[in-house]
PDB file of C-alpha atoms in Angstrom:
ATOM      1  CA  MET X   1     -27.180 -24.847 116.593  1.00  0.00           C
ATOM      2  CA  ARG X   2     -24.163 -23.456 118.402  1.00  0.00           C
ATOM      3  CA  THR X   3     -20.701 -24.962 118.806  1.00  0.00           C
ATOM      4  CA  GLU X   4     -18.031 -24.693 121.485  1.00  0.00           C
ATOM      5  CA  THR X   5     -14.509 -25.956 122.079  1.00  0.00           C
ATOM      6  CA  ILE X   6     -13.999 -27.394 125.562  1.00  0.00           C
ATOM      7  CA  ASP X   7     -10.492 -27.062 127.000  1.00  0.00           C
ATOM      8  CA  PHE X   8      -9.837 -30.164 129.070  1.00  0.00           C
ATOM      9  CA  PRO X   9      -6.360 -30.406 130.697  1.00  0.00           C
ATOM     10  CA  ASP X  10      -5.000 -32.807 128.064  1.00  0.00           C
ATOM     11  CA  ARG X  11      -7.114 -32.088 124.991  1.00  0.00           C
ATOM     12  CA  LYS X  12      -9.486 -29.768 123.207  1.00  0.00           C
ATOM     13  CA  THR X  13     -12.893 -31.309 122.586  1.00  0.00           C
ATOM     14  CA  PHE X  14     -15.427 -30.095 120.057  1.00  0.00           C
ATOM     15  CA  CYS X  15     -19.003 -29.812 121.276  1.00  0.00           C
ATOM     16  CA  ILE X  16     -22.235 -29.013 119.474  1.00  0.00           C
ATOM     17  CA  PHE X  17     -25.579 -28.031 120.969  1.00  0.00           C
ATOM     18  CA  PRO X  18     -28.489 -29.033 118.701  1.00  0.00           C
ATOM     19  CA  VAL X  19     -31.963 -27.706 119.397  1.00  0.00           C
ATOM     20  CA  GLU X  20     -33.970 -30.248 117.418  1.00  0.00           C
ATOM     21  CA  CYS X  21     -33.282 -33.778 116.170  1.00  0.00           C
ATOM     22  CA  SER X  22     -33.259 -32.428 112.626  1.00  0.00           C
ATOM     23  CA  ASP X  23     -30.059 -30.546 113.565  1.00  0.00           C
ATOM     24  CA  LEU X  24     -28.247 -33.884 113.773  1.00  0.00           C
ATOM     25  CA  GLU X  25     -28.099 -33.976 109.978  1.00  0.00           C
ATOM     26  CA  ARG X  26     -25.497 -31.190 110.231  1.00  0.00           C
ATOM     27  CA  ALA X  27     -23.649 -32.715 113.164  1.00  0.00           C
ATOM     28  CA  LEU X  28     -21.454 -35.113 111.186  1.00  0.00           C
ATOM     29  CA  SER X  29     -19.936 -32.299 109.133  1.00  0.00           C
ATOM     30  CA  GLU X  30     -19.780 -29.934 112.142  1.00  0.00           C
ATOM     31  CA  LEU X  31     -17.720 -32.575 113.955  1.00  0.00           C
ATOM     32  CA  ASN X  32     -15.461 -32.879 110.899  1.00  0.00           C
ATOM     33  CA  LEU X  33     -16.352 -36.548 110.494  1.00  0.00           C
ATOM     34  CA  GLU X  34     -16.738 -37.591 106.889  1.00  0.00           C
ATOM     35  CA  GLY X  35     -19.190 -40.156 105.567  1.00  0.00           C
ATOM     36  CA  GLY X  36     -21.074 -42.887 107.371  1.00  0.00           C
ATOM     37  CA  TYR X  37     -19.547 -45.294 109.875  1.00  0.00           C
ATOM     38  CA  PRO X  38     -20.482 -48.651 111.303  1.00  0.00           C
ATOM     39  CA  VAL X  39     -21.868 -47.564 114.680  1.00  0.00           C
ATOM     40  CA  ILE X  40     -21.874 -49.083 118.155  1.00  0.00           C
ATOM     41  CA  VAL X  41     -24.260 -47.487 120.638  1.00  0.00           C
ATOM     42  CA  LEU X  42     -22.751 -48.383 124.004  1.00  0.00           C
ATOM     43  CA  ILE X  43     -25.183 -48.185 126.922  1.00  0.00           C
ATOM     44  CA  GLY X  44     -24.910 -48.921 130.625  1.00  0.00           C
ATOM     45  CA  GLY X  45     -24.141 -47.219 133.902  1.00  0.00           C
ATOM     46  CA  ALA X  46     -22.300 -47.741 137.166  1.00  0.00           C
ATOM     47  CA  ILE X  47     -19.932 -50.717 137.232  1.00  0.00           C
ATOM     48  CA  ASP X  48     -20.472 -53.150 140.106  1.00  0.00           C
ATOM     49  CA  LYS X  49     -17.280 -54.271 141.848  1.00  0.00           C
ATOM     50  CA  LEU X  50     -18.223 -57.935 141.522  1.00  0.00           C
ATOM     51  CA  GLN X  51     -18.483 -57.634 137.723  1.00  0.00           C
ATOM     52  CA  ALA X  52     -15.726 -55.037 137.254  1.00  0.00           C
ATOM     53  CA  GLU X  53     -13.122 -57.400 135.809  1.00  0.00           C
ATOM     54  CA  ALA X  54     -15.429 -58.890 133.172  1.00  0.00           C
ATOM     55  CA  THR X  55     -16.869 -55.468 132.402  1.00  0.00           C
ATOM     56  CA  LEU X  56     -13.481 -53.861 131.830  1.00  0.00           C
ATOM     57  CA  ARG X  57     -12.355 -56.754 129.655  1.00  0.00           C
ATOM     58  CA  ALA X  58     -15.477 -56.385 127.495  1.00  0.00           C
ATOM     59  CA  ILE X  59     -14.984 -52.620 127.130  1.00  0.00           C
ATOM     60  CA  GLN X  60     -11.372 -53.185 126.119  1.00  0.00           C
ATOM     61  CA  THR X  61     -12.508 -55.689 123.490  1.00  0.00           C
ATOM     62  CA  ILE X  62     -15.074 -53.247 122.088  1.00  0.00           C
ATOM     63  CA  ALA X  63     -12.599 -50.344 122.021  1.00  0.00           C
ATOM     64  CA  LYS X  64      -9.894 -52.407 120.319  1.00  0.00           C
ATOM     65  CA  LEU X  65     -12.315 -53.595 117.636  1.00  0.00           C
ATOM     66  CA  ALA X  66     -13.646 -50.070 117.091  1.00  0.00           C
ATOM     67  CA  HIS X  67     -10.097 -48.817 116.571  1.00  0.00           C
ATOM     68  CA  GLU X  68      -9.100 -51.600 114.196  1.00  0.00           C
ATOM     69  CA  LEU X  69     -12.240 -51.350 112.061  1.00  0.00           C
ATOM     70  CA  LYS X  70     -12.961 -47.600 112.289  1.00  0.00           C
ATOM     71  CA  ILE X  71     -16.269 -48.081 114.065  1.00  0.00           C
ATOM     72  CA  MET X  72     -17.922 -45.031 115.618  1.00  0.00           C
ATOM     73  CA  VAL X  73     -18.944 -45.471 119.261  1.00  0.00           C
ATOM     74  CA  ILE X  74     -21.783 -43.376 120.679  1.00  0.00           C
ATOM     75  CA  CYS X  75     -22.100 -43.310 124.461  1.00  0.00           C
ATOM     76  CA  GLY X  76     -23.495 -41.104 127.224  1.00  0.00           C
ATOM     77  CA  GLY X  77     -20.289 -39.150 127.788  1.00  0.00           C
ATOM     78  CA  THR X  78     -20.473 -38.439 131.518  1.00  0.00           C
ATOM     79  CA  ASP X  79     -17.602 -39.253 133.863  1.00  0.00           C
ATOM     80  CA  MET X  80     -19.073 -42.372 135.454  1.00  0.00           C
ATOM     81  CA  GLY X  81     -19.308 -46.102 134.925  1.00  0.00           C
ATOM     82  CA  VAL X  82     -19.299 -47.547 131.424  1.00  0.00           C
ATOM     83  CA  MET X  83     -19.354 -44.082 129.880  1.00  0.00           C
ATOM     84  CA  ALA X  84     -16.158 -43.035 131.627  1.00  0.00           C
ATOM     85  CA  LYS X  85     -14.385 -46.339 131.070  1.00  0.00           C
ATOM     86  CA  ILE X  86     -14.746 -46.350 127.262  1.00  0.00           C
ATOM     87  CA  GLY X  87     -13.167 -42.879 127.137  1.00  0.00           C
ATOM     88  CA  GLN X  88     -10.351 -43.895 129.446  1.00  0.00           C
ATOM     89  CA  VAL X  89      -9.590 -47.093 127.511  1.00  0.00           C
ATOM     90  CA  ARG X  90      -9.546 -45.162 124.230  1.00  0.00           C
ATOM     91  CA  SER X  91      -7.075 -42.642 125.636  1.00  0.00           C
ATOM     92  CA  GLN X  92      -4.826 -45.148 127.433  1.00  0.00           C
ATOM     93  CA  ASN X  93      -4.366 -47.150 124.233  1.00  0.00           C
ATOM     94  CA  THR X  94      -4.136 -44.094 121.928  1.00  0.00           C
ATOM     95  CA  TYR X  95      -7.028 -45.456 119.885  1.00  0.00           C
ATOM     96  CA  THR X  96      -8.454 -43.183 117.192  1.00  0.00           C
ATOM     97  CA  PHE X  97     -12.011 -44.424 116.611  1.00  0.00           C
ATOM     98  CA  PRO X  98     -14.647 -41.651 116.690  1.00  0.00           C
ATOM     99  CA  LEU X  99     -16.173 -41.532 120.193  1.00  0.00           C
ATOM    100  CA  VAL X 100     -19.203 -39.276 120.526  1.00  0.00           C
ATOM    101  CA  GLY X 101     -20.769 -38.480 123.891  1.00  0.00           C
ATOM    102  CA  ILE X 102     -24.439 -37.540 123.775  1.00  0.00           C
ATOM    103  CA  THR X 103     -26.006 -36.277 126.987  1.00  0.00           C
ATOM    104  CA  LEU X 104     -28.117 -33.454 128.437  1.00  0.00           C
ATOM    105  CA  GLU X 105     -26.754 -29.909 128.453  1.00  0.00           C
ATOM    106  CA  ASP X 106     -28.744 -28.850 131.530  1.00  0.00           C
ATOM    107  CA  LEU X 107     -27.406 -31.677 133.726  1.00  0.00           C
ATOM    108  CA  VAL X 108     -23.671 -31.665 132.989  1.00  0.00           C
ATOM    109  CA  THR X 109     -20.665 -29.389 133.217  1.00  0.00           C
ATOM    110  CA  TRP X 110     -17.077 -29.133 132.002  1.00  0.00           C
ATOM    111  CA  PRO X 111     -14.060 -26.833 132.539  1.00  0.00           C
ATOM    112  CA  GLY X 112     -15.463 -23.330 132.206  1.00  0.00           C
ATOM    113  CA  GLY X 113     -18.966 -24.758 131.880  1.00  0.00           C
ATOM    114  CA  PRO X 114     -22.214 -24.022 133.766  1.00  0.00           C
ATOM    115  CA  LEU X 115     -22.450 -24.671 137.507  1.00  0.00           C
ATOM    116  CA  SER X 116     -26.098 -23.815 138.184  1.00  0.00           C
ATOM    117  CA  THR X 117     -28.119 -26.565 139.894  1.00  0.00           C
ATOM    118  CA  LYS X 118     -31.473 -25.041 138.933  1.00  0.00           C
ATOM    119  CA  PHE X 119     -32.505 -28.028 136.809  1.00  0.00           C
ATOM    120  CA  LEU X 120     -31.052 -30.736 139.051  1.00  0.00           C
ATOM    121  CA  TRP X 121     -33.712 -32.729 140.886  1.00  0.00           C
ATOM    122  CA  TRP X 122     -31.017 -34.522 142.923  1.00  0.00           C
ATOM    123  CA  GLY X 123     -29.853 -31.221 144.478  1.00  0.00           C
ATOM    124  CA  ARG X 124     -26.133 -31.802 143.995  1.00  0.00           C
ATOM    125  CA  ASP X 125     -23.491 -30.742 141.506  1.00  0.00           C
ATOM    126  CA  ARG X 126     -23.841 -31.394 137.798  1.00  0.00           C
ATOM    127  CA  TRP X 127     -22.230 -34.502 136.319  1.00  0.00           C
ATOM    128  CA  GLN X 128     -18.817 -33.865 134.781  1.00  0.00           C
ATOM    129  CA  LEU X 129     -18.207 -34.707 131.130  1.00  0.00           C
ATOM    130  CA  GLU X 130     -15.604 -37.455 130.646  1.00  0.00           C
ATOM    131  CA  PRO X 131     -12.433 -35.613 129.547  1.00  0.00           C
ATOM    132  CA  ASN X 132     -11.162 -38.260 127.099  1.00  0.00           C
ATOM    133  CA  TYR X 133     -13.992 -37.957 124.588  1.00  0.00           C
ATOM    134  CA  PRO X 134     -13.053 -36.165 121.340  1.00  0.00           C
ATOM    135  CA  TYR X 135     -16.661 -35.131 120.546  1.00  0.00           C
ATOM    136  CA  PHE X 136     -19.788 -34.191 122.476  1.00  0.00           C
ATOM    137  CA  ILE X 137     -23.358 -33.494 121.453  1.00  0.00           C
ATOM    138  CA  LEU X 138     -25.253 -31.829 124.312  1.00  0.00           C
ATOM    139  CA  VAL X 139     -29.001 -31.949 123.825  1.00  0.00           C
ATOM    140  CA  PRO X 140     -32.087 -30.444 125.506  1.00  0.00           C
ATOM    141  CA  GLY X 141     -33.770 -32.254 128.385  1.00  0.00           C
ATOM    142  CA  SER X 142     -34.157 -32.200 132.157  1.00  0.00           C
ATOM    143  CA  HIS X 143     -34.021 -35.885 133.147  1.00  0.00           C
ATOM    144  CA  PHE X 144     -31.523 -38.548 132.205  1.00  0.00           C
ATOM    145  CA  GLY X 145     -33.261 -40.648 129.593  1.00  0.00           C
ATOM    146  CA  ASP X 146     -34.410 -37.581 127.647  1.00  0.00           C
ATOM    147  CA  GLU X 147     -31.277 -38.044 125.540  1.00  0.00           C
ATOM    148  CA  SER X 148     -32.277 -41.571 124.470  1.00  0.00           C
ATOM    149  CA  PRO X 149     -34.230 -40.572 121.319  1.00  0.00           C
ATOM    150  CA  TRP X 150     -31.316 -38.341 120.289  1.00  0.00           C
ATOM    151  CA  ILE X 151     -28.866 -41.224 120.615  1.00  0.00           C
ATOM    152  CA  VAL X 152     -31.072 -43.509 118.542  1.00  0.00           C
ATOM    153  CA  GLU X 153     -31.482 -40.865 115.838  1.00  0.00           C
ATOM    154  CA  ALA X 154     -27.784 -39.991 115.809  1.00  0.00           C
ATOM    155  CA  ALA X 155     -26.847 -43.643 115.342  1.00  0.00           C
ATOM    156  CA  SER X 156     -29.149 -43.875 112.327  1.00  0.00           C
ATOM    157  CA  ILE X 157     -27.782 -40.695 110.766  1.00  0.00           C
ATOM    158  CA  PHE X 158     -24.095 -41.355 111.472  1.00  0.00           C
ATOM    159  CA  SER X 159     -24.276 -44.934 110.163  1.00  0.00           C
ATOM    160  CA  GLN X 160     -25.614 -43.954 106.738  1.00  0.00           C
ATOM    161  CA  GLY X 161     -24.814 -46.771 104.333  1.00  0.00           C
ATOM    162  CA  ASN X 162     -23.555 -48.964 107.192  1.00  0.00           C
ATOM    163  CA  GLN X 163     -24.990 -51.084 109.983  1.00  0.00           C
ATOM    164  CA  SER X 164     -25.380 -50.224 113.667  1.00  0.00           C
ATOM    165  CA  VAL X 165     -25.774 -52.151 116.910  1.00  0.00           C
ATOM    166  CA  THR X 166     -26.593 -51.333 120.535  1.00  0.00           C
ATOM    167  CA  ILE X 167     -24.421 -53.012 123.175  1.00  0.00           C
ATOM    168  CA  LEU X 168     -25.662 -53.217 126.769  1.00  0.00           C
ATOM    169  CA  ILE X 169     -23.259 -53.507 129.702  1.00  0.00           C
ATOM    170  CA  ASN X 170     -25.040 -53.772 133.094  1.00  0.00           C
ATOM    171  CA  GLY X 171     -27.665 -51.006 132.882  1.00  0.00           C
ATOM    172  CA  GLY X 172     -30.865 -49.912 134.617  1.00  0.00           C
ATOM    173  CA  GLU X 173     -34.153 -48.285 133.659  1.00  0.00           C
ATOM    174  CA  ILE X 174     -32.620 -45.735 131.289  1.00  0.00           C
ATOM    175  CA  SER X 175     -30.850 -48.560 129.460  1.00  0.00           C
ATOM    176  CA  ARG X 176     -34.173 -50.385 129.265  1.00  0.00           C
ATOM    177  CA  LYS X 177     -35.600 -47.351 127.476  1.00  0.00           C
ATOM    178  CA  ASP X 178     -32.557 -47.230 125.168  1.00  0.00           C
ATOM    179  CA  ILE X 179     -33.086 -50.872 124.246  1.00  0.00           C
ATOM    180  CA  GLN X 180     -36.770 -50.398 123.517  1.00  0.00           C
ATOM    181  CA  LEU X 181     -36.040 -47.457 121.211  1.00  0.00           C
ATOM    182  CA  SER X 182     -33.288 -49.439 119.469  1.00  0.00           C
ATOM    183  CA  LEU X 183     -35.651 -52.348 118.856  1.00  0.00           C
ATOM    184  CA  GLU X 184     -38.330 -49.990 117.516  1.00  0.00           C
ATOM    185  CA  GLU X 185     -35.703 -48.690 115.095  1.00  0.00           C
ATOM    186  CA  GLY X 186     -34.904 -52.274 114.071  1.00  0.00           C
ATOM    187  CA  ARG X 187     -31.416 -52.000 115.562  1.00  0.00           C
ATOM    188  CA  PRO X 188     -29.996 -55.255 116.984  1.00  0.00           C
ATOM    189  CA  VAL X 189     -28.971 -55.337 120.643  1.00  0.00           C
ATOM    190  CA  ILE X 190     -26.152 -57.298 122.276  1.00  0.00           C
ATOM    191  CA  ALA X 191     -26.539 -57.821 126.025  1.00  0.00           C
ATOM    192  CA  LEU X 192     -23.231 -58.701 127.683  1.00  0.00           C
ATOM    193  CA  SER X 193     -23.959 -61.151 130.489  1.00  0.00           C
ATOM    194  CA  HIS X 194     -21.841 -61.284 133.652  1.00  0.00           C
ATOM    195  CA  THR X 195     -21.856 -57.471 133.835  1.00  0.00           C
ATOM    196  CA  GLY X 196     -24.808 -57.284 136.239  1.00  0.00           C
ATOM    197  CA  ARG X 197     -28.246 -55.730 136.508  1.00  0.00           C
ATOM    198  CA  LEU X 198     -30.269 -55.399 133.293  1.00  0.00           C
ATOM    199  CA  ALA X 199     -27.809 -57.269 131.074  1.00  0.00           C
ATOM    200  CA  ASP X 200     -27.938 -60.311 133.341  1.00  0.00           C
ATOM    201  CA  GLU X 201     -31.726 -60.009 133.648  1.00  0.00           C
ATOM    202  CA  ILE X 202     -32.054 -60.124 129.869  1.00  0.00           C
ATOM    203  CA  SER X 203     -29.696 -63.104 129.672  1.00  0.00           C
ATOM    204  CA  ARG X 204     -32.177 -65.089 131.780  1.00  0.00           C
ATOM    205  CA  ASP X 205     -35.194 -64.094 129.656  1.00  0.00           C
ATOM    206  CA  TYR X 206     -35.677 -66.909 127.167  1.00  0.00           C
ATOM    207  CA  GLU X 207     -38.610 -65.101 125.541  1.00  0.00           C
ATOM    208  CA  ARG X 208     -36.611 -61.987 124.717  1.00  0.00           C
ATOM    209  CA  ASN X 209     -36.929 -60.152 121.397  1.00  0.00           C
ATOM    210  CA  LYS X 210     -35.248 -61.974 118.506  1.00  0.00           C
ATOM    211  CA  LEU X 211     -33.147 -58.871 117.783  1.00  0.00           C
ATOM    212  CA  ILE X 212     -31.410 -59.305 121.162  1.00  0.00           C
ATOM    213  CA  SER X 213     -28.299 -61.486 121.359  1.00  0.00           C
ATOM    214  CA  VAL X 214     -26.724 -62.473 124.675  1.00  0.00           C
ATOM    215  CA  VAL X 215     -22.942 -62.827 124.786  1.00  0.00           C
ATOM    216  CA  SER X 216     -20.734 -63.471 127.810  1.00  0.00           C
ATOM    217  CA  ALA X 217     -18.567 -60.501 128.736  1.00  0.00           C
ATOM    218  CA  ASN X 218     -15.810 -63.018 129.416  1.00  0.00           C
ATOM    219  CA  SER X 219     -15.590 -64.155 125.786  1.00  0.00           C
ATOM    220  CA  GLU X 220     -13.513 -61.701 123.757  1.00  0.00           C
ATOM    221  CA  GLU X 221     -13.652 -63.906 120.670  1.00  0.00           C
ATOM    222  CA  ARG X 222     -17.435 -64.262 120.770  1.00  0.00           C
ATOM    223  CA  ILE X 223     -18.018 -60.530 121.360  1.00  0.00           C
ATOM    224  CA  THR X 224     -15.834 -59.725 118.361  1.00  0.00           C
ATOM    225  CA  GLU X 225     -17.551 -62.325 116.192  1.00  0.00           C
ATOM    226  CA  VAL X 226     -21.087 -61.144 116.982  1.00  0.00           C
ATOM    227  CA  ILE X 227     -20.257 -57.460 116.478  1.00  0.00           C
ATOM    228  CA  ARG X 228     -18.590 -58.194 113.138  1.00  0.00           C
ATOM    229  CA  THR X 229     -21.569 -60.273 112.013  1.00  0.00           C
ATOM    230  CA  ILE X 230     -24.176 -57.668 112.939  1.00  0.00           C
ATOM    231  CA  LEU X 231     -22.180 -54.802 111.461  1.00  0.00           C
ATOM    232  CA  GLN X 232     -21.473 -56.932 108.378  1.00  0.00           C
ATOM    233  CA  ILE X 233     -17.742 -56.258 108.553  1.00  0.00           C
ATOM    234  CA  ASP X 234     -15.635 -58.714 106.594  1.00  0.00           C
ATOM    235  CA  GLN X 235     -12.919 -60.521 108.557  1.00  0.00           C
ATOM    236  CA  THR X 236     -10.246 -59.227 106.143  1.00  0.00           C
ATOM    237  CA  ARG X 237     -11.009 -55.548 106.747  1.00  0.00           C
ATOM    238  CA  VAL X 238      -8.056 -53.756 108.358  1.00  0.00           C
ATOM    239  CA  THR X 239      -7.258 -50.261 109.542  1.00  0.00           C
ATOM    240  CA  ILE X 240      -5.278 -48.138 107.088  1.00  0.00           C
TER     241      ILE X 240
END
């Protein structure tokens, strides 16, 4: 497993390149993160203009809570949609919660990174990594969605001794796969309604899995309450 420091314009970001899922056991120490964390796996994609206000408000709520309670957030890490916005909100507010981007090495690039389009079925440039993430794990795979098992495994490893939850904002078929893997792992899922696409579809499914909770993206108080409950974080816990 190799490591690399990425020089973004405003920060240096540490990146590791595991070969097998078993390498993730070393990742926590390689990233200089000590011990287990409560973990939020944040999934979703492009933000629709009609739901942008509610979506941004929900991401701000999640980021603020993660900062206050030292929750690790794992997300896709590319510079688009939900993945970009969580990095931007973290940076704009000078939050310090661990934010780990996990995506596919062969499909992305970064300053000084690869530019080859050999593995790109869409025939365009690689996706850029979001420059406000402090940590990246770039994994093998040739199609978006191949990183999903890695994200699920990383959340289990990084949350040792703590709880974890998957939070869906909008989302499409890749997010559907992420949810299925989370449920197979026994990880609860929160679908934020009023963010569009898959999240709203799930909110209308009254026969959904009992591990899935639906919360309105417009309710900061309710989002906070449900995350705290699932992660079993006491209301009196504060950031030191």
